Amino acid sequence: MIPTGEMALLLLTTVAVAGGPGLVVGYASGLRGWVLVGTAPVVTFGVVGVAAPVLPRLGISWNVVALLGVSAVLALVGFGISRLTRRWDGRWAEEEPVRAPWSRTHHLAVGGSVLLGAGIGLFASYRASRGFSAVPQWFDAAYHANAIRFISDTGNSAPSALKVLADPDVATYFYPNAFHSLVAVVRQIGGFDVVASLDMANGAVIAVFVLSMATLVKVCTNSPALTAVTAILSATVTTFPYDIQVWGPLFPLAAGIALVPAFVALLHYTLTKRTPGLALATGLAGIGLLAIHSSVAVAAILLSGVLLVQRWITNRRRILPDLAAGAVVAVLAIVIGFGQVSAFLGIQVSGDDVAWPPTALPADGFGRLLGASRAVGYPAWAAPYSATFPAWWFTAALVVGLIGVRKAKFRPLYWWLLGGLAFTILYIGVAGYSTPLVRALSRPWWNDPWRIAALSTPGLIVLAAIGVITFRDGLVTLYKKVTAKRETSERQRVLLPVIALGVVVVLFGALTRGFYLPRNTDRLRWLYLDGPVVSHTKMEAMDWLEKNVPPGTIVANDPHDGSPWMWAIDGVQPLFKVSVIGPIPPRKDGSNDASIILNRLNDLDTDSSVRRAVQNLKISYVFVSRGSVKADPMAPVAIGLQDLDEVSGLREVYRNTDSTIYQVVK
């Protein structure tokens, strides 16, 4: 556990970096109130998406000064557009039905619900990560951590620059790096460890999702009760955001999905108000999604399409104005985010689908999704995950929601529910079938049922929130029938729904043992185990490397045993900086020294090509350890790193229960 003072500073820094730039740019562009606060993170990512590809070309290092400078420029642009066009404010705005303004009590109640939901998510992350100090395990974690280390150390924020982690010789490389760039700024400001910065960021993603969902419901319905319930429920469902943080782990994808509700809420607001300043903020938010994860941008576009269809069915006079407003948003996004868009369009995409095998029968997959239990029984060898049964009370809320959803007050959210239904159907198809049609439809999300289940969950959360409100309304109706002969004052009539909602929420919290906090904490704990990828003893060996490896030299390692983390944790350069899939690609000159080391280093005494590879790569030490990203604690190390005790050209200099370090002596 990191010290309490450092933890508080890290949390405040993360909140300021994630929200500050978006607040400034959004306010200058005309956003106010809940829309301003709720969309600030996605607008911040838009600022990063605009700046990250461009600054390296201008010779400007990525740091907090650069982030603030770009934010100031975009704020001036937004302010200038708003001022220049203010004479037309309201001319193109859509006529809306009069909405009752929220009272101070409404704002405080919703704000308290958002803080409660955010606190649940942060506390689950805090407990699971042992005070934001545990190393995330599994396949993709080292890539994300080393990307943060690379950007914060070098100041190079270009998405193409991350090829240094995977394949330095690739001609075209693009990996959306807005998540990594923002966490890198947090690390730079406070000098925090990469691990602590990453763990806190993952906890903050849950809090951002809570705020994002509340903003969506506020914009669409203006209902304080539904907004408050949605905020709380957004931190309770295992399928998202908890499962997706463990699976992979897919940290940027989780951040992107968490921000999709805020983006579509901002788009909804912009289509209604239709001011150029809001169009700029919306375009910037769209660039933010693209800069976090391109597949999330695809999902947001599809959900936006469903939003437009409902608007047009409701009022056909909106079609042309909506198309015009959408075109303005798209043009502004392309103009201000040209560096990000052009980098994305320049990548070469493989034509092969990822053929994940079916994991569940359709009925079973559907049941797991409705029960927020995608990961029940997975993996079979037992992670510390206690969700033996589905989340029955969440399922009950969904059933009641299906009963109450027909009420007119919920109709503004039908498009969101239909979007969630579409992803639910796609999930059932991907989890249960492997047909060409299913692979084609799910290709933007790597044909991965975990990702698609995560995309379907926000729709289910809103349906469950509708169920809670419907149950509340039923209690109020029942009470009125029972007390029909009694006289009630106006104050009692006003307080009755509030008290009933409070009772339902408290009851739900009690029945779910604190809004499923133990269940979701246990799920996250599987991400933060002490091994098999990185254990505390393996970290002790990495610390030894930090003190002894000469600068400018490389440590030979197995890409799958957790050793790529030595860069993120201690700044030591490993030969393999990420876990790899398939054979090691050759360099441009046809050489493949890395493959030689991985497969034949134990021939160092007798093979001159191995000795040349060691010299060419400037290898000074070799790191060998137990454990694997393949979730097998007993997985063997690479064939070339086996039996190194018998190699006279290597001398053992360190050993503990998990790791052995050899020094190259000739």
XYZ file of C-alpha atoms in Angstrom:
666
model
C 0.000 0.000 0.000
C 1.298 3.417 -0.906
C 1.358 6.028 1.910
C -1.948 7.772 2.619
C -0.622 11.229 1.788
C 0.810 10.058 -1.524
C -2.445 8.258 -2.310
C -4.485 11.410 -1.693
C -2.120 13.462 -3.850
C -2.275 10.852 -6.602
C -6.087 10.855 -6.530
C -6.291 14.648 -6.661
C -3.745 14.787 -9.483
C -5.637 12.146 -11.473
C -8.933 13.995 -11.047
C -7.378 17.338 -12.006
C -5.619 15.983 -15.088
C -8.647 13.992 -16.269
C -11.192 16.745 -15.722
C -9.386 20.098 -15.735
C -8.672 20.571 -19.458
C -12.175 19.399 -20.390
C -13.776 21.807 -17.935
C -11.858 24.752 -19.358
C -12.500 23.899 -23.014
C -16.115 22.914 -22.385
C -16.911 26.089 -20.459
C -15.334 28.249 -23.142
C -17.402 26.417 -25.769
C -20.699 27.057 -23.982
C -21.228 24.001 -21.762
C -22.688 24.530 -18.331
C -23.942 22.592 -15.323
C -24.105 18.814 -15.301
C -23.327 18.589 -18.997
C -20.091 20.511 -18.449
C -18.994 18.402 -15.492
C -20.146 15.079 -16.904
C -18.492 15.515 -20.296
C -15.255 17.084 -19.032
C -13.268 13.792 -19.080
C -14.195 12.880 -22.658
C -13.399 16.429 -23.801
C -10.051 16.163 -21.983
C -9.275 13.023 -23.958
C -10.192 14.993 -27.055
C -7.540 17.551 -26.138
C -5.028 14.723 -25.792
C -6.167 13.224 -29.098
C -5.579 16.520 -30.874
C -2.209 17.198 -29.265
C -0.539 13.782 -29.000
C 0.162 13.154 -32.726
C 1.068 16.766 -33.539
C 3.436 17.880 -30.773
C 6.295 15.476 -31.668
C 6.305 16.849 -35.226
C 6.783 20.329 -33.759
C 9.586 19.179 -31.478
C 7.472 19.747 -28.345
C 7.743 17.268 -25.495
C 4.611 15.861 -23.936
C 4.124 17.077 -20.370
C 1.644 19.004 -18.241
C 2.737 22.330 -19.748
C 2.023 21.034 -23.250
C -1.361 19.682 -22.128
C -2.315 22.990 -20.542
C -1.052 24.941 -23.557
C -3.110 22.942 -26.049
C -6.108 23.186 -23.710
C -5.756 26.964 -23.626
C -5.554 27.163 -27.417
C -8.646 24.995 -27.883
C -10.490 26.975 -25.203
C -9.705 30.177 -27.082
C -10.961 28.601 -30.293
C -14.167 27.490 -28.601
C -14.647 30.877 -26.962
C -13.959 32.676 -30.228
C -16.449 30.556 -32.164
C -19.075 31.046 -29.465
C -18.573 34.819 -29.375
C -18.510 35.262 -33.130
C -21.725 33.287 -33.589
C -23.641 34.378 -30.492
C -25.993 36.554 -32.549
C -27.370 33.326 -33.995
C -27.712 31.576 -30.622
C -31.179 30.102 -30.408
C -31.968 30.610 -34.089
C -31.323 26.970 -34.942
C -32.177 25.517 -31.534
C -34.857 22.877 -31.368
C -38.068 23.720 -29.552
C -38.121 21.617 -26.405
C -40.928 20.884 -23.981
C -40.565 22.926 -20.833
C -38.572 21.005 -18.240
C -38.903 21.669 -14.541
C -35.607 23.017 -13.199
C -33.855 20.990 -10.532
C -33.928 22.303 -7.008
C -30.863 22.456 -4.822
C -32.068 19.265 -3.152
C -32.168 17.510 -6.526
C -28.628 18.570 -7.337
C -27.360 17.515 -3.918
C -29.127 14.144 -4.092
C -27.777 13.353 -7.550
C -24.340 14.636 -6.602
C -24.375 12.415 -3.523
C -25.399 9.424 -5.648
C -22.571 10.075 -8.100
C -20.105 10.321 -5.220
C -21.491 7.102 -3.727
C -21.161 5.227 -7.014
C -17.697 6.648 -7.629
C -16.694 5.763 -4.079
C -17.884 2.168 -4.514
C -15.754 1.759 -7.635
C -12.689 3.432 -6.169
C -12.959 1.446 -2.944
C -13.238 -1.825 -4.865
C -10.078 -0.904 -6.777
C -8.348 0.212 -3.579
C -9.059 -3.064 -1.794
C -8.305 -5.288 -4.772
C -5.011 -3.548 -5.628
C -3.839 -3.443 -2.017
C -3.950 0.310 -1.802
C -3.129 1.028 -5.476
C 0.229 -0.715 -5.130
C -0.240 -4.145 -6.742
C 1.064 -4.944 -10.219
C -1.716 -5.820 -12.712
C -1.240 -9.324 -14.079
C -1.940 -10.963 -17.446
C -1.176 -10.430 -21.069
C -1.673 -6.773 -22.056
C -0.814 -5.159 -18.718
C 2.920 -4.818 -19.405
C 2.217 -3.102 -22.738
C 0.069 -0.435 -21.084
C 2.523 0.087 -18.224
C 5.554 0.325 -20.516
C 3.689 2.708 -22.824
C 3.104 5.007 -19.850
C 6.774 4.740 -18.852
C 7.957 5.437 -22.404
C 5.767 8.516 -22.872
C 6.498 9.982 -19.442
C 10.270 9.411 -19.755
C 10.744 10.515 -23.378
C 7.939 13.048 -23.840
C 7.142 11.396 -27.176
C 3.351 11.270 -27.450
C 3.053 10.113 -31.074
C 0.792 7.029 -31.372
C 3.270 5.609 -33.890
C 6.130 5.884 -31.379
C 4.760 2.974 -29.368
C 6.127 0.651 -32.010
C 9.303 0.662 -29.904
C 7.461 -1.670 -27.548
C 6.388 -4.231 -30.119
C 8.172 -3.929 -33.493
C 10.521 -0.969 -34.038
C 10.898 -1.731 -37.749
C 7.212 -1.830 -38.700
C 6.476 0.653 -41.501
C 3.085 1.843 -40.236
C 2.128 1.528 -36.597
C -0.792 3.047 -34.731
C -1.952 2.352 -31.216
C -4.421 4.790 -29.641
C -2.430 6.240 -26.768
C -4.601 8.942 -25.187
C -5.113 6.817 -22.057
C -1.387 6.228 -21.695
C -0.527 9.863 -22.444
C -2.901 11.177 -19.789
C -1.618 8.767 -17.127
C 1.939 9.717 -18.160
C 1.170 13.356 -17.291
C -0.111 12.265 -13.864
C 3.144 10.392 -13.300
C 5.251 13.332 -14.440
C 3.496 15.814 -12.150
C 3.954 13.877 -8.918
C 6.847 11.567 -9.763
C 4.566 8.641 -8.956
C 5.376 5.016 -9.750
C 3.932 3.667 -12.977
C 2.113 0.945 -11.045
C 0.419 3.366 -8.638
C -0.497 5.756 -11.464
C -2.004 2.951 -13.524
C -3.907 1.416 -10.609
C -5.402 4.775 -9.640
C -6.347 5.473 -13.252
C -8.230 2.187 -13.436
C -10.135 3.057 -10.280
C -10.903 6.497 -11.690
C -12.337 4.893 -14.846
C -15.127 3.374 -12.729
C -15.841 6.756 -11.175
C -15.894 8.399 -14.614
C -18.352 5.764 -15.842
C -20.692 6.592 -12.958
C -20.557 10.300 -13.832
C -20.906 9.589 -17.539
C -24.041 7.470 -17.092
C -25.614 10.025 -14.773
C -25.010 12.747 -17.353
C -26.653 10.689 -20.084
C -29.825 10.113 -18.064
C -29.915 13.756 -16.912
C -29.702 15.069 -20.475
C -32.276 12.646 -21.889
C -34.908 12.575 -19.129
C -34.196 15.381 -16.643
C -35.334 12.934 -13.932
C -33.399 13.360 -10.662
C -34.572 10.000 -9.331
C -33.619 7.984 -12.421
C -30.318 9.853 -12.685
C -29.420 9.107 -9.064
C -30.310 5.415 -9.297
C -28.406 5.015 -12.562
C -25.317 6.542 -10.970
C -25.364 4.037 -8.116
C -26.094 1.006 -10.280
C -23.276 1.919 -12.672
C -20.751 0.879 -10.016
C -22.417 -2.433 -9.175
C -22.397 -4.545 -12.349
C -19.552 -7.029 -12.707
C -19.716 -7.340 -16.501
C -18.673 -3.722 -16.844
C -16.476 -2.089 -15.755
C -14.897 -4.849 -13.631
C -14.726 -7.840 -15.990
C -13.184 -5.899 -18.850
C -10.447 -4.488 -16.624
C -9.419 -8.041 -15.773
C -9.853 -9.561 -19.233
C -6.804 -8.725 -21.317
C -6.476 -6.510 -19.338
C -8.115 -3.965 -21.651
C -7.529 -0.740 -19.733
C -7.935 1.749 -22.624
C -11.043 -0.048 -23.875
C -12.584 0.163 -20.406
C -11.859 3.895 -20.289
C -13.369 4.374 -23.739
C -16.584 2.484 -22.977
C -16.905 4.451 -19.734
C -16.924 7.676 -21.757
C -19.363 6.637 -24.493
C -22.464 7.686 -22.477
C -20.964 11.144 -21.931
C -20.221 11.499 -25.641
C -23.735 10.597 -26.782
C -25.189 12.823 -24.054
C -23.119 15.694 -25.424
C -24.228 14.871 -28.968
C -27.877 14.804 -27.841
C -27.427 18.184 -26.173
C -25.717 19.628 -29.238
C -28.419 18.386 -31.606
C -30.952 20.209 -29.449
C -29.089 23.510 -28.924
C -27.229 23.533 -32.293
C -24.578 26.123 -31.518
C -21.131 26.072 -33.154
C -19.369 26.092 -29.782
C -21.169 22.938 -28.703
C -20.431 21.346 -32.079
C -16.729 22.001 -31.475
C -16.868 20.389 -28.024
C -18.725 17.379 -29.438
C -16.240 16.957 -32.269
C -13.430 17.148 -29.746
C -15.116 14.460 -27.642
C -15.376 12.240 -30.711
C -11.657 12.625 -31.321
C -11.158 11.683 -27.683
C -12.929 8.353 -28.175
C -10.903 7.630 -31.303
C -7.698 8.475 -29.435
C -8.576 6.107 -26.580
C -9.656 3.100 -28.632
C -10.883 3.059 -32.227
C -13.382 0.240 -31.602
C -15.071 2.395 -28.966
C -15.488 5.160 -31.537
C -17.262 2.660 -33.815
C -19.653 1.724 -30.996
C -20.345 5.398 -30.272
C -21.147 6.042 -33.936
C -23.625 3.151 -33.979
C -25.341 4.348 -30.797
C -25.476 7.872 -32.205
C -27.217 6.487 -35.278
C -29.895 4.870 -33.092
C -30.321 8.211 -31.290
C -30.882 9.991 -34.585
C -33.415 7.403 -35.749
C -35.517 7.861 -32.598
C -35.349 11.633 -32.925
C -36.503 11.432 -36.516
C -39.324 9.017 -35.763
C -40.479 11.316 -32.972
C -40.304 14.436 -35.127
C -39.467 14.213 -38.813
C -38.779 17.943 -38.978
C -35.508 17.245 -37.163
C -33.947 15.265 -40.000
C -32.326 18.049 -42.025
C -31.283 20.191 -39.012
C -29.818 17.103 -37.321
C -27.924 16.136 -40.461
C -26.570 19.675 -40.747
C -25.511 19.739 -37.087
C -23.952 16.288 -37.409
C -22.032 17.379 -40.499
C -20.670 20.416 -38.629
C -19.560 18.168 -35.745
C -17.856 15.753 -38.149
C -16.074 18.507 -40.086
C -14.832 20.196 -36.914
C -13.641 16.847 -35.558
C -11.676 16.112 -38.730
C -10.171 19.608 -38.850
C -9.058 19.895 -35.223
C -8.173 16.212 -34.922
C -6.561 15.789 -38.328
C -3.357 14.387 -36.826
C -5.257 11.663 -34.979
C -7.600 10.892 -37.882
C -4.801 10.706 -40.455
C -2.718 8.468 -38.163
C -5.689 6.144 -37.750
C -6.428 6.025 -41.486
C -2.776 5.303 -42.252
C -2.644 1.970 -40.453
C -2.695 -1.318 -42.309
C -5.398 -3.584 -40.945
C -5.136 -7.341 -41.278
C -7.903 -8.998 -43.225
C -8.043 -11.961 -40.836
C -10.706 -12.233 -38.161
C -9.872 -13.332 -34.633
C -11.548 -16.715 -34.367
C -12.503 -16.960 -30.684
C -14.125 -20.343 -30.083
C -17.737 -20.391 -28.802
C -17.730 -20.143 -25.016
C -21.371 -20.683 -24.077
C -24.679 -21.944 -25.381
C -26.870 -19.004 -26.476
C -29.293 -19.421 -23.576
C -26.450 -19.747 -21.070
C -24.660 -16.707 -22.492
C -27.842 -14.650 -22.314
C -28.432 -15.731 -18.731
C -24.904 -14.842 -17.695
C -25.238 -11.392 -19.207
C -28.561 -10.691 -17.490
C -27.083 -11.930 -14.228
C -23.974 -9.742 -14.524
C -21.991 -12.955 -14.316
C -20.018 -13.282 -17.540
C -17.043 -14.638 -15.603
C -18.781 -17.097 -13.265
C -16.695 -20.257 -13.170
C -13.899 -18.688 -15.242
C -11.119 -19.655 -15.072
C -11.736 -23.238 -14.027
C -8.590 -23.377 -11.884
C -10.111 -20.839 -9.511
C -9.146 -17.244 -9.232
C -10.232 -15.495 -6.016
C -13.630 -14.681 -7.487
C -16.576 -15.480 -5.225
C -19.439 -14.907 -7.692
C -20.663 -18.482 -7.688
C -24.170 -17.339 -8.634
C -25.604 -14.638 -10.886
C -26.380 -11.227 -9.439
C -30.005 -12.159 -8.796
C -31.128 -8.782 -7.453
C -29.746 -6.993 -10.495
C -31.617 -9.523 -12.640
C -34.797 -8.830 -10.651
C -34.378 -5.096 -11.326
C -34.059 -5.871 -15.039
C -37.304 -7.875 -14.991
C -39.179 -5.060 -13.246
C -37.627 -2.632 -15.698
C -39.101 -4.577 -18.600
C -42.513 -4.159 -16.967
C -42.180 -0.424 -16.408
C -40.244 0.613 -19.497
C -43.426 1.264 -21.492
C -44.196 4.339 -19.366
C -43.949 7.601 -21.277
C -41.378 9.113 -18.924
C -38.813 6.503 -19.994
C -39.311 6.895 -23.754
C -36.446 9.413 -24.203
C -34.094 6.520 -23.365
C -35.551 3.968 -25.765
C -32.717 4.545 -28.256
C -30.136 3.759 -25.564
C -31.982 0.606 -24.557
C -32.261 -0.492 -28.196
C -28.536 0.053 -28.662
C -27.879 -2.104 -25.615
C -30.247 -4.740 -27.001
C -28.332 -4.785 -30.292
C -25.041 -5.428 -28.487
C -26.766 -8.050 -26.316
C -27.904 -9.950 -29.402
C -24.436 -9.615 -30.905
C -22.905 -10.944 -27.694
C -25.158 -13.998 -27.729
C -24.112 -14.635 -31.324
C -20.387 -14.233 -30.663
C -20.431 -16.288 -27.459
C -22.405 -19.133 -28.991
C -21.488 -19.236 -32.668
C -18.495 -18.834 -34.968
C -20.180 -18.259 -38.316
C -18.859 -15.867 -40.998
C -21.806 -13.498 -40.414
C -21.171 -13.307 -36.668
C -17.444 -12.716 -37.224
C -18.158 -9.999 -39.782
C -20.571 -8.132 -37.493
C -18.297 -8.369 -34.465
C -15.003 -7.688 -36.222
C -14.644 -4.084 -34.956
C -14.449 -5.563 -31.459
C -12.084 -8.433 -32.337
C -14.952 -10.941 -32.299
C -14.462 -10.956 -28.535
C -17.522 -11.787 -26.373
C -15.974 -10.042 -23.347
C -15.730 -6.708 -25.166
C -19.210 -6.965 -26.625
C -20.679 -7.956 -23.243
C -19.100 -4.794 -21.822
C -20.725 -2.695 -24.560
C -24.143 -4.169 -23.834
C -23.954 -3.543 -20.086
C -24.645 0.249 -20.010
C -28.008 -0.395 -21.647
C -28.819 -3.070 -19.064
C -27.862 -0.692 -16.247
C -30.388 1.895 -17.418
C -33.069 -0.806 -17.720
C -32.311 -1.946 -14.164
C -32.530 1.679 -12.975
C -35.941 1.912 -14.639
C -36.859 -1.228 -12.694
C -35.862 0.409 -9.398
C -37.945 3.497 -10.191
C -40.879 1.322 -11.266
C -40.690 -0.592 -7.984
C -40.578 2.725 -6.128
C -43.665 3.915 -8.000
C -45.420 0.675 -7.089
C -44.675 1.200 -3.409
C -46.004 4.753 -3.584
C -49.195 3.590 -5.284
C -49.672 0.821 -2.716
C -49.162 3.234 0.164
C -51.694 5.650 -1.288
C -54.262 2.866 -1.605
C -53.699 1.710 1.953
C -53.947 5.253 3.320
C -56.633 6.469 0.939
C -58.968 7.488 3.762
C -56.307 9.511 5.571
C -55.676 13.149 4.863
C -52.181 13.945 3.598
C -50.530 17.330 3.359
C -48.797 18.665 0.276
C -45.440 18.232 2.004
C -46.197 14.542 2.631
C -47.164 14.034 -1.016
C -43.876 15.568 -2.118
C -41.747 13.610 0.348
C -43.455 10.256 -0.219
C -41.658 9.375 -3.521
C -38.340 10.551 -2.066
C -38.711 8.426 1.059
C -39.886 5.436 -0.983
C -36.873 5.714 -3.284
C -34.551 5.947 -0.313
C -36.090 2.790 1.146
C -35.724 0.899 -2.151
C -32.091 1.969 -2.614
C -31.170 1.061 0.971
C -32.956 -2.278 0.590
C -31.110 -2.981 -2.669
C -27.819 -2.090 -1.021
C -28.518 -4.417 1.897
C -29.646 -7.339 -0.276
C -26.545 -6.998 -2.467
C -24.116 -6.719 0.487
C -23.209 -3.133 -0.219
C -24.124 -2.821 -3.900
C -22.130 -5.945 -4.826
C -18.930 -4.421 -3.466
C -17.490 -7.749 -2.149
C -18.334 -9.529 -5.407
C -16.703 -6.918 -7.606
C -13.709 -6.517 -5.320
C -13.101 -10.249 -5.554
C -13.382 -10.066 -9.326
C -10.782 -7.286 -9.485
C -8.465 -9.193 -7.146
C -7.789 -11.658 -9.938
C -6.113 -8.775 -11.782
C -3.898 -7.984 -8.795
C -2.659 -11.413 -7.675
C 0.849 -11.875 -6.304
C 1.913 -13.725 -9.486
C 2.018 -15.805 -11.579
C 3.083 -12.965 -13.901
C 4.709 -10.557 -11.429
C 5.155 -11.548 -7.782
C 6.780 -9.631 -4.934
C 9.858 -11.886 -5.152
C 10.120 -11.248 -8.891
C 9.985 -7.514 -8.169
C 12.864 -7.936 -5.708
C 14.925 -9.434 -8.519
C 13.983 -6.537 -10.807
C 15.070 -4.091 -8.101
C 18.461 -5.840 -8.055
C 18.727 -5.263 -11.819
C 18.058 -1.548 -11.368
C 21.102 -1.278 -9.114
C 23.476 -3.366 -11.255
C 22.648 -3.192 -14.976
C 25.014 -0.778 -16.763
C 23.272 2.099 -18.564
C 22.744 1.529 -22.270
C 22.701 -2.258 -21.985
C 19.882 -4.754 -22.351
C 18.568 -7.601 -20.194
C 17.646 -10.751 -22.125
C 14.297 -12.131 -20.992
C 11.325 -14.335 -21.793
C 8.431 -12.161 -23.084
C 5.828 -14.251 -21.254
C 7.199 -14.558 -17.713
C 6.360 -11.034 -16.520
C 9.891 -9.726 -17.021
C 8.799 -6.997 -19.509
C 7.557 -5.192 -16.376
C 11.181 -4.433 -15.369
C 11.033 -1.362 -17.620
C 7.847 0.095 -16.121
C 8.813 -0.718 -12.535
C 12.559 -0.038 -12.440
C 13.510 1.587 -15.728
C 15.626 -1.380 -16.831
C 15.474 -2.102 -20.572
C 14.423 -5.698 -21.325
C 14.972 -7.305 -24.699
C 11.242 -8.041 -24.945
C 9.139 -5.159 -23.686
C 5.766 -6.833 -24.244
C 4.319 -10.305 -24.458
C 4.415 -11.540 -28.049
C 2.110 -13.686 -30.155
C 3.675 -15.972 -32.716
C 7.260 -15.961 -34.026
C 9.598 -12.998 -33.593
C 9.643 -10.942 -36.841
C 13.050 -10.258 -38.441
C 14.556 -6.771 -38.674
C 14.662 -4.777 -41.908
C 18.161 -6.074 -42.701
C 16.968 -9.671 -42.384
C 18.669 -10.320 -39.039
C 16.737 -11.741 -36.118
C 19.001 -11.504 -33.091
C 16.061 -11.420 -30.668
C 14.779 -14.754 -31.954
C 18.267 -16.244 -31.681
C 18.486 -15.198 -28.028
C 15.035 -16.543 -27.217
C 15.601 -19.898 -28.876
C 19.362 -20.549 -28.623
C 20.984 -18.489 -25.881
C 21.941 -21.725 -24.097
C 24.236 -22.416 -27.091
C 26.310 -19.330 -26.248
C 29.477 -21.380 -25.623
C 29.405 -23.168 -28.968
C 27.478 -20.986 -31.453
C 29.181 -17.871 -32.833
C 25.839 -16.490 -34.134
C 24.528 -16.453 -30.583
C 27.609 -14.578 -29.380
C 27.167 -12.036 -32.188
C 23.520 -11.582 -31.225
C 24.526 -10.901 -27.618
C 27.048 -8.296 -28.771
C 24.709 -6.682 -31.305
C 21.925 -6.310 -28.753
C 24.331 -5.157 -25.988
C 23.039 -7.781 -23.582
C 24.692 -7.598 -20.174
C 22.375 -9.742 -18.048
C 19.810 -12.505 -18.488
C 16.618 -12.686 -16.418
C 14.831 -16.033 -15.990
C 11.767 -16.556 -13.790
C 8.836 -18.799 -13.089
C 5.244 -17.915 -13.992
C 3.563 -16.883 -17.194
C 0.986 -14.523 -18.678
C -0.672 -17.709 -19.914
C -2.053 -18.143 -16.383
C 0.054 -21.249 -15.781
C 2.416 -20.888 -12.781
C 4.427 -23.892 -13.988
C 4.788 -22.856 -17.648
C 8.356 -23.486 -18.890
C 10.545 -20.575 -19.958
C 11.593 -20.143 -23.581
C 13.702 -22.997 -24.880
C 16.796 -20.838 -25.315
C 16.680 -19.712 -21.664
C 16.607 -23.210 -20.225
C 19.602 -24.891 -18.511
C 21.642 -21.669 -18.373
C 23.539 -22.982 -15.323
C 25.508 -25.155 -17.752
C 26.631 -22.212 -19.926
C 30.134 -21.073 -19.010
C 29.616 -17.714 -20.725
C 26.980 -16.848 -18.125
C 27.527 -16.473 -14.381
C 24.710 -16.635 -11.850
C 24.703 -13.451 -9.762
C 21.266 -13.493 -8.109
C 18.618 -16.068 -7.194
C 15.418 -16.173 -5.189
C 12.394 -18.463 -5.154
C 11.009 -17.062 -8.423
C 13.881 -15.579 -10.403
C 17.475 -16.135 -11.436
C 19.780 -13.517 -12.942
C 22.885 -14.312 -14.986
C 25.651 -11.952 -16.023
C 27.240 -12.263 -19.453
C 30.949 -12.867 -18.825
C 32.238 -13.322 -22.377
